[in-house]
CSV table of C-alpha atoms in Angstrom, one decimal:
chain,number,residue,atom,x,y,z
A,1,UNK,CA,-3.6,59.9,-36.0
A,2,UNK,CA,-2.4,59.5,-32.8
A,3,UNK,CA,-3.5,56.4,-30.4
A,4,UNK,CA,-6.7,58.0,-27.9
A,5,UNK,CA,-6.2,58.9,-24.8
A,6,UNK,CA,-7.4,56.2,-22.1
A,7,UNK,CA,-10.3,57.7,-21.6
A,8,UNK,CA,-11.2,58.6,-24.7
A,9,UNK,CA,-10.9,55.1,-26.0
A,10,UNK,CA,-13.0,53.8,-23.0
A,11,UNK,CA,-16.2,56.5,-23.8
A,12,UNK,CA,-15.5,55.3,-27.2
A,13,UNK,CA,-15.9,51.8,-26.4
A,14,UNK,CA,-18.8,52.4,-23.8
A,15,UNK,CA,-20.6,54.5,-26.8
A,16,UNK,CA,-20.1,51.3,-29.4
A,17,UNK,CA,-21.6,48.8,-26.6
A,18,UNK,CA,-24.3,50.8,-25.6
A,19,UNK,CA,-25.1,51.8,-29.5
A,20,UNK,CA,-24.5,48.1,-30.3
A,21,UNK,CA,-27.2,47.2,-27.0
A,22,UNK,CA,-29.6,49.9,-28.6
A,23,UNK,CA,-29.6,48.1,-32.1
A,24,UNK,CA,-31.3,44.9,-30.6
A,25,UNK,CA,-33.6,46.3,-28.5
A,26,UNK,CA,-34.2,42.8,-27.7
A,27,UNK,CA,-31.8,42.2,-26.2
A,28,UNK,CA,-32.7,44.6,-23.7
A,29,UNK,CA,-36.3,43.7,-23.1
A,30,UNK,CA,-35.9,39.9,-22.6
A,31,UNK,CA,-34.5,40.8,-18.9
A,32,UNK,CA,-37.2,43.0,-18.1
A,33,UNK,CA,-39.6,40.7,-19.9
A,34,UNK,CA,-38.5,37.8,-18.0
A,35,UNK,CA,-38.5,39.8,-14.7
A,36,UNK,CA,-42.5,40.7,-15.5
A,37,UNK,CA,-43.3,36.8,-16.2
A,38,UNK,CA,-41.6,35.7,-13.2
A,39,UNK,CA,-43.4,38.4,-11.1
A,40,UNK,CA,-47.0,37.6,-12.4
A,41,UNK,CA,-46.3,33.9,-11.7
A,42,UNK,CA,-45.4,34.0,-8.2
A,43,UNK,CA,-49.1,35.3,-6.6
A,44,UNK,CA,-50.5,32.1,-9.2
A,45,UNK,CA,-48.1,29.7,-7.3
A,46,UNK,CA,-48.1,30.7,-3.8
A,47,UNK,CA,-51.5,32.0,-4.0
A,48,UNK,CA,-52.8,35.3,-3.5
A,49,UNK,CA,-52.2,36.7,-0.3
A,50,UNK,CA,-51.3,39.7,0.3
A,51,UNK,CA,-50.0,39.5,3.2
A,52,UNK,CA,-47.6,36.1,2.0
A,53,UNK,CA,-47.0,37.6,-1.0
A,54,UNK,CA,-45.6,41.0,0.8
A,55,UNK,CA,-42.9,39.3,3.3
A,56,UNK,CA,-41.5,36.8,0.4
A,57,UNK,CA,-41.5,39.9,-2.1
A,58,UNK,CA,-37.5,40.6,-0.5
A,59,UNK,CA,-36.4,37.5,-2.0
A,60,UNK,CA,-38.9,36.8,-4.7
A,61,UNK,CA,-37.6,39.9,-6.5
A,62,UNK,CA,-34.0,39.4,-5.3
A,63,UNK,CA,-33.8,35.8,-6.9
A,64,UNK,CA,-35.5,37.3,-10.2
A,65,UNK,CA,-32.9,40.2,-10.3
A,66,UNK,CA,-30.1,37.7,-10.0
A,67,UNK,CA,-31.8,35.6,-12.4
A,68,UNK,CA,-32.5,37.9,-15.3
A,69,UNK,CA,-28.3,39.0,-14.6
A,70,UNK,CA,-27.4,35.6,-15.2
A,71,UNK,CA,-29.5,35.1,-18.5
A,72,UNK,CA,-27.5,38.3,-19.7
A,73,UNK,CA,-24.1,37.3,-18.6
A,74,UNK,CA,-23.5,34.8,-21.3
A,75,UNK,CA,-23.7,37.2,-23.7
A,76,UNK,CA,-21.0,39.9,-22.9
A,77,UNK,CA,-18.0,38.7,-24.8
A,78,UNK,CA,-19.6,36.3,-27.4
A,79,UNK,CA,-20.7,38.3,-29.9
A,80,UNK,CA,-17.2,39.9,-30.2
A,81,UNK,CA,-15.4,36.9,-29.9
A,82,UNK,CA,-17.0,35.1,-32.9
A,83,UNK,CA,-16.6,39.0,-35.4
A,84,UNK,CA,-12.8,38.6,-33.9
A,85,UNK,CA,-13.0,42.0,-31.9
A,86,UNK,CA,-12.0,40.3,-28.8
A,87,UNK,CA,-8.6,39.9,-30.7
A,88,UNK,CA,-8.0,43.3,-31.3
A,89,UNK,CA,-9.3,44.5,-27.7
A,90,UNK,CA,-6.4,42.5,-27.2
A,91,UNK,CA,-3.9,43.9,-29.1
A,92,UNK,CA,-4.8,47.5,-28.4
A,93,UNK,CA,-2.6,49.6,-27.1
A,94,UNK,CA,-5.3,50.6,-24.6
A,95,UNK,CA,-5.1,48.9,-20.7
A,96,UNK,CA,-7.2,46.1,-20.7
A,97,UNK,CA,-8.1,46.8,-17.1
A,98,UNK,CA,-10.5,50.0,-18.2
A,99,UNK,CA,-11.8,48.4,-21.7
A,100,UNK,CA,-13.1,45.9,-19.9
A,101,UNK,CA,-14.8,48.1,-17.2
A,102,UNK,CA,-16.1,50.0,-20.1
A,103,UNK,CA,-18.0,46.6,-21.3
A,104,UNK,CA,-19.2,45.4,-18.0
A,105,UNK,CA,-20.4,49.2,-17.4
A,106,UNK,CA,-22.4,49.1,-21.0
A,107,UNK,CA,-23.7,45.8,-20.2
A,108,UNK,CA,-24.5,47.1,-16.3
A,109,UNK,CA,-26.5,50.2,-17.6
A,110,UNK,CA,-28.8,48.0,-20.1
A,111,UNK,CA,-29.4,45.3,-17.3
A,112,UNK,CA,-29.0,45.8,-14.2
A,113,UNK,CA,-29.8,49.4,-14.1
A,114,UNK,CA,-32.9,49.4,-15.7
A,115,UNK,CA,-34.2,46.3,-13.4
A,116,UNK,CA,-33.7,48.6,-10.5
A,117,UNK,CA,-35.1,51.3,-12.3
A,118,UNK,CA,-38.5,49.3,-13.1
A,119,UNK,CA,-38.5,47.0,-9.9
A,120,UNK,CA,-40.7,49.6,-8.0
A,121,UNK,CA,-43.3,48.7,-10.4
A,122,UNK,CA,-42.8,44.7,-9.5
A,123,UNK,CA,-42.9,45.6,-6.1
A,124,UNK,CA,-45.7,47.5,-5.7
A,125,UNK,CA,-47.4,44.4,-7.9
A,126,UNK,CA,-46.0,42.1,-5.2
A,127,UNK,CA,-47.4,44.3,-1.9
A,128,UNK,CA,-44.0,45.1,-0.8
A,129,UNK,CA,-44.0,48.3,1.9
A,130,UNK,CA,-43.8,51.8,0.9
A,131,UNK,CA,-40.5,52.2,2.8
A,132,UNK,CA,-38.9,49.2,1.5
A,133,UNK,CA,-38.9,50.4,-2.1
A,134,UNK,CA,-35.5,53.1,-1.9
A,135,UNK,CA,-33.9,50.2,-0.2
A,136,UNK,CA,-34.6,47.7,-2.9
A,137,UNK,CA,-34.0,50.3,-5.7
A,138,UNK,CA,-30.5,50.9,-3.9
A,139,UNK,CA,-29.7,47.6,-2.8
A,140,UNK,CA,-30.2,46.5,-6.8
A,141,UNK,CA,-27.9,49.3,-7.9
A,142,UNK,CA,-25.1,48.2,-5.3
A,143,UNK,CA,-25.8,44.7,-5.6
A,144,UNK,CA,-26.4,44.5,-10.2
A,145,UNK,CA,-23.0,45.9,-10.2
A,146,UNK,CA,-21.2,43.1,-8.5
A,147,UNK,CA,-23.7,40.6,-10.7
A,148,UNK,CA,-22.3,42.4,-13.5
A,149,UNK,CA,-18.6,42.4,-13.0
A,150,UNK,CA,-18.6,38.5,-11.6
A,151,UNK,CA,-20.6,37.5,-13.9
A,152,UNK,CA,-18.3,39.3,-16.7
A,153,UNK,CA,-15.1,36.3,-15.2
A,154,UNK,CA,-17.7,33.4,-16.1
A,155,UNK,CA,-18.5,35.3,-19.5
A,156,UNK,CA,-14.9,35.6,-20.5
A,157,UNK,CA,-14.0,32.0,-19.3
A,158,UNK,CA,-16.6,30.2,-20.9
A,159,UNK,CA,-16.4,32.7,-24.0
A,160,UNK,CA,-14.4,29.8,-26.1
A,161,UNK,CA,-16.7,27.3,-25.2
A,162,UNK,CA,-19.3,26.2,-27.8
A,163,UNK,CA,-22.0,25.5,-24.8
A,164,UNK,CA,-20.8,27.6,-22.0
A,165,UNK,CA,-24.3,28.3,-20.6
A,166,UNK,CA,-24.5,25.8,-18.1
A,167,UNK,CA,-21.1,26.1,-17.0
A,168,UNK,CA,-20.8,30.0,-16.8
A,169,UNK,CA,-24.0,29.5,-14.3
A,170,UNK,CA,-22.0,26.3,-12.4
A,171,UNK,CA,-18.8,28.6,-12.4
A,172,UNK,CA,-20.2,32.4,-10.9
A,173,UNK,CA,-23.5,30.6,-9.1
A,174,UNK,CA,-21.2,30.4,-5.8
A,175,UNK,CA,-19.9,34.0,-6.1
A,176,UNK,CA,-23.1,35.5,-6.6
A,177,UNK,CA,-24.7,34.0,-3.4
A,178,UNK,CA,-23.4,36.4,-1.2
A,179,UNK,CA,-25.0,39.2,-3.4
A,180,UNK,CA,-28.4,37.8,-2.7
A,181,UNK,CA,-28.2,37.4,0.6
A,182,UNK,CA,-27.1,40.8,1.4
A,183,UNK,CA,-29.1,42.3,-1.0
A,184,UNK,CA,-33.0,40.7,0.0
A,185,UNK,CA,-31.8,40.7,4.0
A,186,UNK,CA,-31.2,45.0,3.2
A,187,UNK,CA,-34.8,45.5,2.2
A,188,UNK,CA,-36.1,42.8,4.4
A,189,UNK,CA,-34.4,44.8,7.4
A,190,UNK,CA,-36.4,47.7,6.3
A,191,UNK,CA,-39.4,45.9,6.5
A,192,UNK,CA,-39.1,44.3,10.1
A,193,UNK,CA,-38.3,48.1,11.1
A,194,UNK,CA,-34.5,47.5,11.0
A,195,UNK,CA,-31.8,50.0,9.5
A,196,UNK,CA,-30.6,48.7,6.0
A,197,UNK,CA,-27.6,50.9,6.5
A,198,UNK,CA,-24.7,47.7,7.3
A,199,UNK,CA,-26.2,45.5,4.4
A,200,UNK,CA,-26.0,48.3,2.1
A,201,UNK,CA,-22.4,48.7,3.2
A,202,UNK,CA,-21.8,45.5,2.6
A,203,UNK,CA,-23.0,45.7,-0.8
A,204,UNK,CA,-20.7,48.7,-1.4
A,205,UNK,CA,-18.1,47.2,-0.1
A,206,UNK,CA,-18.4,44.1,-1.9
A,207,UNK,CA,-18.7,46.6,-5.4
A,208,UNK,CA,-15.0,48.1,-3.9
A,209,UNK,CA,-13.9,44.8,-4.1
A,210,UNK,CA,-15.1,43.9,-7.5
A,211,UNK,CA,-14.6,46.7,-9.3
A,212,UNK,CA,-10.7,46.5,-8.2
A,213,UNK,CA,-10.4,42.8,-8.9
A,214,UNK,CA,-13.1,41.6,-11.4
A,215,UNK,CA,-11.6,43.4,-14.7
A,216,UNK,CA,-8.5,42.2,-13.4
A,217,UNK,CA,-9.9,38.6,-13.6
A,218,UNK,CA,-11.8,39.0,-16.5
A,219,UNK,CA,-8.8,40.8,-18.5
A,220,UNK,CA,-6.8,37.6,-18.0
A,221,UNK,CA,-9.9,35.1,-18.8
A,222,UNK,CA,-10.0,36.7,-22.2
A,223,UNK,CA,-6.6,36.0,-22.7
A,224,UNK,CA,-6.8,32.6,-22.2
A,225,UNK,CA,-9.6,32.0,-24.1
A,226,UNK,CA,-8.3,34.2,-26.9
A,227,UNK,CA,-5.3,31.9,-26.6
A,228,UNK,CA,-7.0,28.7,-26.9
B,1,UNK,CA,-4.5,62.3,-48.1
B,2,UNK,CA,-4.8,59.4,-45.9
B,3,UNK,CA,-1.3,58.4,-45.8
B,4,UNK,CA,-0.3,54.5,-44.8
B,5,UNK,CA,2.6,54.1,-41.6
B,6,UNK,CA,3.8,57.2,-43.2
B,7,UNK,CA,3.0,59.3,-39.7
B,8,UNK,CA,4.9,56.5,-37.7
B,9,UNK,CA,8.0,57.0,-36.3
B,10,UNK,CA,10.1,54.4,-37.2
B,11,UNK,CA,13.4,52.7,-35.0
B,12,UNK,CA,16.5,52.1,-37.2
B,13,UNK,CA,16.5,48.9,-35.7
B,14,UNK,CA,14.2,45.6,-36.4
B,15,UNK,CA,10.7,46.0,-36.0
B,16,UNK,CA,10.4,42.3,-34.5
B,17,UNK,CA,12.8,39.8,-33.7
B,18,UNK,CA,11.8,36.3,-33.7
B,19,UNK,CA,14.5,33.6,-31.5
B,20,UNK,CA,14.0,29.6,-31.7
B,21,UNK,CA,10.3,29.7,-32.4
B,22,UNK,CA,8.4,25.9,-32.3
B,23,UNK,CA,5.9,24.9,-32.3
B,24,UNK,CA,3.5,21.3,-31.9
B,25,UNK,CA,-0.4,21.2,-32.3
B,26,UNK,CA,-1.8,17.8,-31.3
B,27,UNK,CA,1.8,15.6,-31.4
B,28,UNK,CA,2.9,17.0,-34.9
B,29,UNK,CA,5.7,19.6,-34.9
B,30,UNK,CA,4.8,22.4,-37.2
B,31,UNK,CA,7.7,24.2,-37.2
B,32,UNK,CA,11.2,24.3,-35.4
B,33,UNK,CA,13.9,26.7,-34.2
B,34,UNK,CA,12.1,29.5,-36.5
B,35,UNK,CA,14.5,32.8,-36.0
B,36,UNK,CA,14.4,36.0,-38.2
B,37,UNK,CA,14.2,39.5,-37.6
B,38,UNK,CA,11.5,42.1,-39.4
B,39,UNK,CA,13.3,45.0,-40.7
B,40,UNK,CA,12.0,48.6,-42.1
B,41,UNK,CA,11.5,47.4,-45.8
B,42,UNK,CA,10.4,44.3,-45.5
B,43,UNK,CA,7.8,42.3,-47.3
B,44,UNK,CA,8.0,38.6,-46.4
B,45,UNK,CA,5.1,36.3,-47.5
B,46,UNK,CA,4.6,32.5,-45.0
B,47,UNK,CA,4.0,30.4,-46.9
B,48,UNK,CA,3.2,26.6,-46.5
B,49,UNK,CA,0.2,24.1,-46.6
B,50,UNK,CA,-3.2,24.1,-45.5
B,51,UNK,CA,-2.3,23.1,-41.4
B,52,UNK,CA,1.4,24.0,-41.9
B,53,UNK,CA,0.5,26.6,-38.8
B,54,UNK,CA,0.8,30.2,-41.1
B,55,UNK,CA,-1.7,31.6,-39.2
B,56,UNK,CA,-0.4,30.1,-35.3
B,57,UNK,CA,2.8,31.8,-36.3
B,58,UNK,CA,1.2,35.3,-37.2
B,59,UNK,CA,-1.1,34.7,-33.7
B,60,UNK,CA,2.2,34.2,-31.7
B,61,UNK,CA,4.1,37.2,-33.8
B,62,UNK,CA,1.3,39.1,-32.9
B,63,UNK,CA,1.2,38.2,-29.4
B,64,UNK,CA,-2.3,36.5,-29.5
B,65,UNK,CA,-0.8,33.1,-28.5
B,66,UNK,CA,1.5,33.5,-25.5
B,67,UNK,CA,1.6,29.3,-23.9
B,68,UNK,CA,2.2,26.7,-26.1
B,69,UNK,CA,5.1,27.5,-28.2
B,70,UNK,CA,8.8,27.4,-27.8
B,71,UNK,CA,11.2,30.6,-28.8
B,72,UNK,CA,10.3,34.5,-27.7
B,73,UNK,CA,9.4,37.3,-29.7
B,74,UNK,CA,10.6,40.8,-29.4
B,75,UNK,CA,7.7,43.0,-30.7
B,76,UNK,CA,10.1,46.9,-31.3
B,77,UNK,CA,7.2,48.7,-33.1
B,78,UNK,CA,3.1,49.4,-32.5
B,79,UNK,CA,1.9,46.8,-35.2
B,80,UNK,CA,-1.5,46.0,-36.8
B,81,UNK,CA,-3.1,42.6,-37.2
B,82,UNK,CA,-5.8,41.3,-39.4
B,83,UNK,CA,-7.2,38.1,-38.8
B,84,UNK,CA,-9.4,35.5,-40.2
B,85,UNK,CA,-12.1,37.6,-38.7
B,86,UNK,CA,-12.7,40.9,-40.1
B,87,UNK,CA,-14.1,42.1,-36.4
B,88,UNK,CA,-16.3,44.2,-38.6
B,89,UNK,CA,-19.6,44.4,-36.5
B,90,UNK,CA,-22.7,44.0,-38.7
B,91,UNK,CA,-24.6,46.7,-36.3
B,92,UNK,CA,-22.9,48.9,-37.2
B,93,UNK,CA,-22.3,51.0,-40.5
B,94,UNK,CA,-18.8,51.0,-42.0
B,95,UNK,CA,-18.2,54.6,-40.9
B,96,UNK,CA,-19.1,53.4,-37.1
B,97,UNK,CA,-16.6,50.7,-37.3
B,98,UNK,CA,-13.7,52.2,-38.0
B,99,UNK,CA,-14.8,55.4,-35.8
B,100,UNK,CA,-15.6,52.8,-32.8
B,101,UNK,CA,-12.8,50.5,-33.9
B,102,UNK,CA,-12.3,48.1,-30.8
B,103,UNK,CA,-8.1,48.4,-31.4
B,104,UNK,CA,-8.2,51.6,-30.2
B,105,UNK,CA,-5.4,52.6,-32.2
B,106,UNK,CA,-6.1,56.4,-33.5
B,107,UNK,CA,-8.2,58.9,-33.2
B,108,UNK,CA,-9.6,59.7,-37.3
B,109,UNK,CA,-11.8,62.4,-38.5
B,110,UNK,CA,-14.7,61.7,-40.2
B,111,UNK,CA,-12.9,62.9,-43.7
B,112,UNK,CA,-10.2,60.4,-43.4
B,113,UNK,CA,-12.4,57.4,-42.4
B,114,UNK,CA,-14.7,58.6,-45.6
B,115,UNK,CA,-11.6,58.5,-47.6
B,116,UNK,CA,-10.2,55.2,-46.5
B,117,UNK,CA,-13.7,53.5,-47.2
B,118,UNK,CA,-13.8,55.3,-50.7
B,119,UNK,CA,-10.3,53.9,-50.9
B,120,UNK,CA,-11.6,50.2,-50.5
B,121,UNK,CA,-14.0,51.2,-53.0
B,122,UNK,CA,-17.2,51.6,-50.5
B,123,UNK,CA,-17.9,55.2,-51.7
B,124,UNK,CA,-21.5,55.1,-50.6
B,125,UNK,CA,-21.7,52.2,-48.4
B,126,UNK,CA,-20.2,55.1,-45.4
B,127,UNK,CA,-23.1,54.6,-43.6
B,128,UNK,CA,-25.2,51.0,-45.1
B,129,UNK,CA,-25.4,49.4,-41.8
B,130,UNK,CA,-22.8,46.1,-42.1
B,131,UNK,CA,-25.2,43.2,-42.7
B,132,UNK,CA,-26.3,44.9,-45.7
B,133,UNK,CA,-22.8,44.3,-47.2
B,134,UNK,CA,-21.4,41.2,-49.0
B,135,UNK,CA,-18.3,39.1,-47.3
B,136,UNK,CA,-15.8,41.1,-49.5
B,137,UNK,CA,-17.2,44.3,-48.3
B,138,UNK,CA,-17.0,43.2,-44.7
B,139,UNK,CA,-12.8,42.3,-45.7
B,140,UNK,CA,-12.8,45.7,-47.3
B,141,UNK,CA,-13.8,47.9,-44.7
B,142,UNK,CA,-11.5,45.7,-42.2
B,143,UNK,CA,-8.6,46.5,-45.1
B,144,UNK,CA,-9.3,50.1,-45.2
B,145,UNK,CA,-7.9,50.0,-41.6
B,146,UNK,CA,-4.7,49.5,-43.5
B,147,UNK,CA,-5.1,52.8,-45.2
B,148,UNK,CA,-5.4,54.6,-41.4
B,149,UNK,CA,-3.1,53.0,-39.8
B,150,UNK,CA,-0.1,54.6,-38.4
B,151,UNK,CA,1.6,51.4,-37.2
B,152,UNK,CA,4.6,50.0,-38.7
B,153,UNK,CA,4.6,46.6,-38.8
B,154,UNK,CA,1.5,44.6,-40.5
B,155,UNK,CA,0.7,41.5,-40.0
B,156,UNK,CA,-1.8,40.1,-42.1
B,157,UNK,CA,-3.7,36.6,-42.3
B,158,UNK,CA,-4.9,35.9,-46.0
B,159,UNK,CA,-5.4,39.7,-46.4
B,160,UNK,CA,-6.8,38.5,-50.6
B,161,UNK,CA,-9.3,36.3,-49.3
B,162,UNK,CA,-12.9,37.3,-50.8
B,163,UNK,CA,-11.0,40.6,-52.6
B,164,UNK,CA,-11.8,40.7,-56.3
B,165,UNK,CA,-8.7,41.2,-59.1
B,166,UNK,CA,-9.0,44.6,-59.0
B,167,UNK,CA,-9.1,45.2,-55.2
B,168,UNK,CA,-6.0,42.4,-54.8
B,169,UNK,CA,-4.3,44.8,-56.8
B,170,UNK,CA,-4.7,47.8,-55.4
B,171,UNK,CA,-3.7,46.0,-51.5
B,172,UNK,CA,-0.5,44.8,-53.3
B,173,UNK,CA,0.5,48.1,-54.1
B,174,UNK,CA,-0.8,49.6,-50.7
B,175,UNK,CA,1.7,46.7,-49.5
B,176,UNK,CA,4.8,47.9,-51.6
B,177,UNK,CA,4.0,51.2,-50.9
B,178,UNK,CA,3.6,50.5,-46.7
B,179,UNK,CA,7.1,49.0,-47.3
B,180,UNK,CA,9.0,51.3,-49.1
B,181,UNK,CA,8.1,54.0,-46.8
B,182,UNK,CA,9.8,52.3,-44.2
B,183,UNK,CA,6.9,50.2,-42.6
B,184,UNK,CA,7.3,46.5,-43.0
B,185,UNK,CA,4.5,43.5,-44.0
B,186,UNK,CA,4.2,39.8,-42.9
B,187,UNK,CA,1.8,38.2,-44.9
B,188,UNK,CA,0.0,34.6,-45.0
B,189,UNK,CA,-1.3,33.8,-48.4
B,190,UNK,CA,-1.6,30.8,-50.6
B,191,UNK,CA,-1.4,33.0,-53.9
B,192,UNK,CA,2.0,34.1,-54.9
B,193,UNK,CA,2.1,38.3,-54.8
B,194,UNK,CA,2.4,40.2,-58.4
B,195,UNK,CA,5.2,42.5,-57.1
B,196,UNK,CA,7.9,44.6,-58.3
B,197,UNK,CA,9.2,44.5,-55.0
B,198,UNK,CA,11.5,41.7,-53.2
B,199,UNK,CA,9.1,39.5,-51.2
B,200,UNK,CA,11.0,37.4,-48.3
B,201,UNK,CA,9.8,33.9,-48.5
B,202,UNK,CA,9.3,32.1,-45.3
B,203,UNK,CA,8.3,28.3,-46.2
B,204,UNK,CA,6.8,26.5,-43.0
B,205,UNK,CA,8.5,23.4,-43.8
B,206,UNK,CA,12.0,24.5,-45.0
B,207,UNK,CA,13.1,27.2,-43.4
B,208,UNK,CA,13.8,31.2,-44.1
B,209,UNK,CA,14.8,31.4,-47.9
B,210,UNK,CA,16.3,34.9,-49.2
């Protein structure tokens, strides 16, 4: 009856999120849902050009990416704060730092990993170049990730809050700009012939920094809001 | 047989040590200059009214509230805390949440999580998923945590809340029984405990009485 090992408890925790994900299936489809409306909207309102729609498709499915992430983010810590698990997360002998890498990661895999996974599709839908497409599909892995874990800080900051939806997207708006710019500019490079290599980079490095920081954040967010 | 805090190792000395604890929630002063010390053995019951801050004391005892109050606590022992909120998810079936539990506390086979639920009186309900269940069965299959546990020190917030007779006593004797092995309890409750078993009072308006 002895406490898990730390990694034990984490693939335990990552199976319960991602089991938890699975049972409101949802859940799951309203991002992907959301990403298809946008998509089919944009040829109607800038009309249907090919060639228009192909050099705004970058950004077009950048914005939507970041947009169907932010939808999501409000709902990380929510469910589990109301049912009182946040509380015990708390009090577990576990480090917070990995449990709450093991949430971001469950929410990550049902979000932003299958957006990248079904954004070819929306590309192809928007006329964006052949070549582009393993950039986009990489620059969305790279760049969800970071979506994920900032967004996770506004999530557990607002997590107390009655109405936190407008202010989680006030509070992580700023941080997520930098995401987007890096991320549509990587396949844009690849369609004005440039290497997407650097923006890429930057993406990964921008995950490094997360990834060592975010839970850090996020650990202490839940705290306070725990507290309160 | 699922034994309760029996697998802990216990310290011969207190299992928590509370020094000058106060507290004030919006300009009223709740309590003042609380100290005591949790020892092996111990039952003690707060007690006090509706707003007298039972439950903000077990938060800060647990370490849930760390701003706000005056005083420190010196937590000696792994301890379990049940709250107002059973944290049971209603996803999932009984047998998933205390498999999954979020506390991360132990690692239990299937055969002792079967046995705590049948000891809570869910025999059969292993695998209902949650929402199915009634508010007493979502307290029950938080309380059979009780029955798994290997910590010493419980702290419990209105543990009889929604608990038929039969199932309040059965806890009370999981309770003695926790205590006498060495563990210790800190209950809230508003109903006074049908013990054979010396139950340390703490009143939230007058003090630690013996």
């Amino acid at each position: 009856m002895s406490a898990p090992g730390t990694l034990a408890f984490s693939g335990r925790l990552l199976r319960r999120q991602l089991v938890l994900a699975l049972r409101r299936p949802v859940d799951i489809g309203n991002p992907l849902l959301f990403f298809a409306m946008v998509v089919v909207l944009f040829p109607l309102g800038l009309g249907p050009v090919p060639a228009a729609l192909a050099s705004f498709a970058p950004g077009i499915l950048w914005i939507i990416a970041l947009l169907a992430n932010l939808l999501t983010a409000d709902n990380l810590f929510r469910g589990d704060f109301e049912d009182g698990s946040l509380e015990q997360l708390l009090l577990s002998p576990q480090p917070l730092y990995i449990s709450v890498l093991a949430y971001v990661l469950a929410q990550w895999l049902v979000t932003g990993l299958l957006l990248a996974l079904v954004s070819p599709l929306f590309a192809v839908m928007l006329g964006l170049a052949g070549a582009a497409i393993p950039v986009l599909i990489a620059s969305l892995l790279l760049g969800t990730a970071v979506l994920s874990l900032v967004g996770g800080i506004g999530a557990a900051l607002t997590v107390g809050l009655n109405r936190g939806g407008m202010l989680i997207a006030l509070l992580i708006l700023p941080f997520y700009m930098p995401v987007l710019i890096f991320g549509s500019a990587a396949v844009q490079a690849v369609v004005s012939g440039m290497p997407a290599a650097p923006h890429l980079a930057i993406l990964g490095a921008m995950l490094c920094l997360a990834l060592a920081l975010a839970p850090l954040a996020i650990g202490a967010a839940l705290r306070i809001s725990v507290d309160a | 047989m699922v034994a309760s805090g029996s697998g802990a190792v216990l310290a011969a000395g207190p299992l928590l040590h509370a020094q000058g604890l106060g507290l004030e929630r919006g300009g009223r002063e709740l309590f003042r200059d609380l100290s005591f010390a949790v020892e092996p053995g111990h039952l003690m019951q707060v007690e006090g009214a509706n707003g007298a801050g039972k439950t903000s004391l077990l938060r800060i005892l647990a370490g849930l509230s760390r701003y706000g109050f005056s005083g420190s606590v010196e937590r000696c022992a792994p301890l379990l805390y049940l709250g107002h909120h059973s944290a049971v998810k209603a996803m999932l079936s009984p047998r998933e949440n205390l498999a999954w539990h979020i506390s991360g506390a132990g690692s239990y086979s299937r055969e002792q999580i079967d046995e705590a639920l049948a000891r809570v009186g869910l025999y059969g309900y292993e695998d209902v998923p949650s929402h199915a269940l009634s508010a007493g069965q979502h307290r029950r299959v938080n309380l059979a945590r009780l029955y798994l546990s290997a910590a010493p020190l419980w702290l419990l917030d209105e543990p009889f809340t929604a608990i038929d007779r039969d199932g309040v006593a059965e806890l009370e004797a999981l309770l003695v029984g926790h205590a006498q092995q060495g563990g210790a309890v800190v209950l809230t409750s508003h109903q006074s405990l049908s013990v054979s078993y010396q139950v340390a009072m703490l009143s939230l308006s007058a003090g630690l009485q013996p």
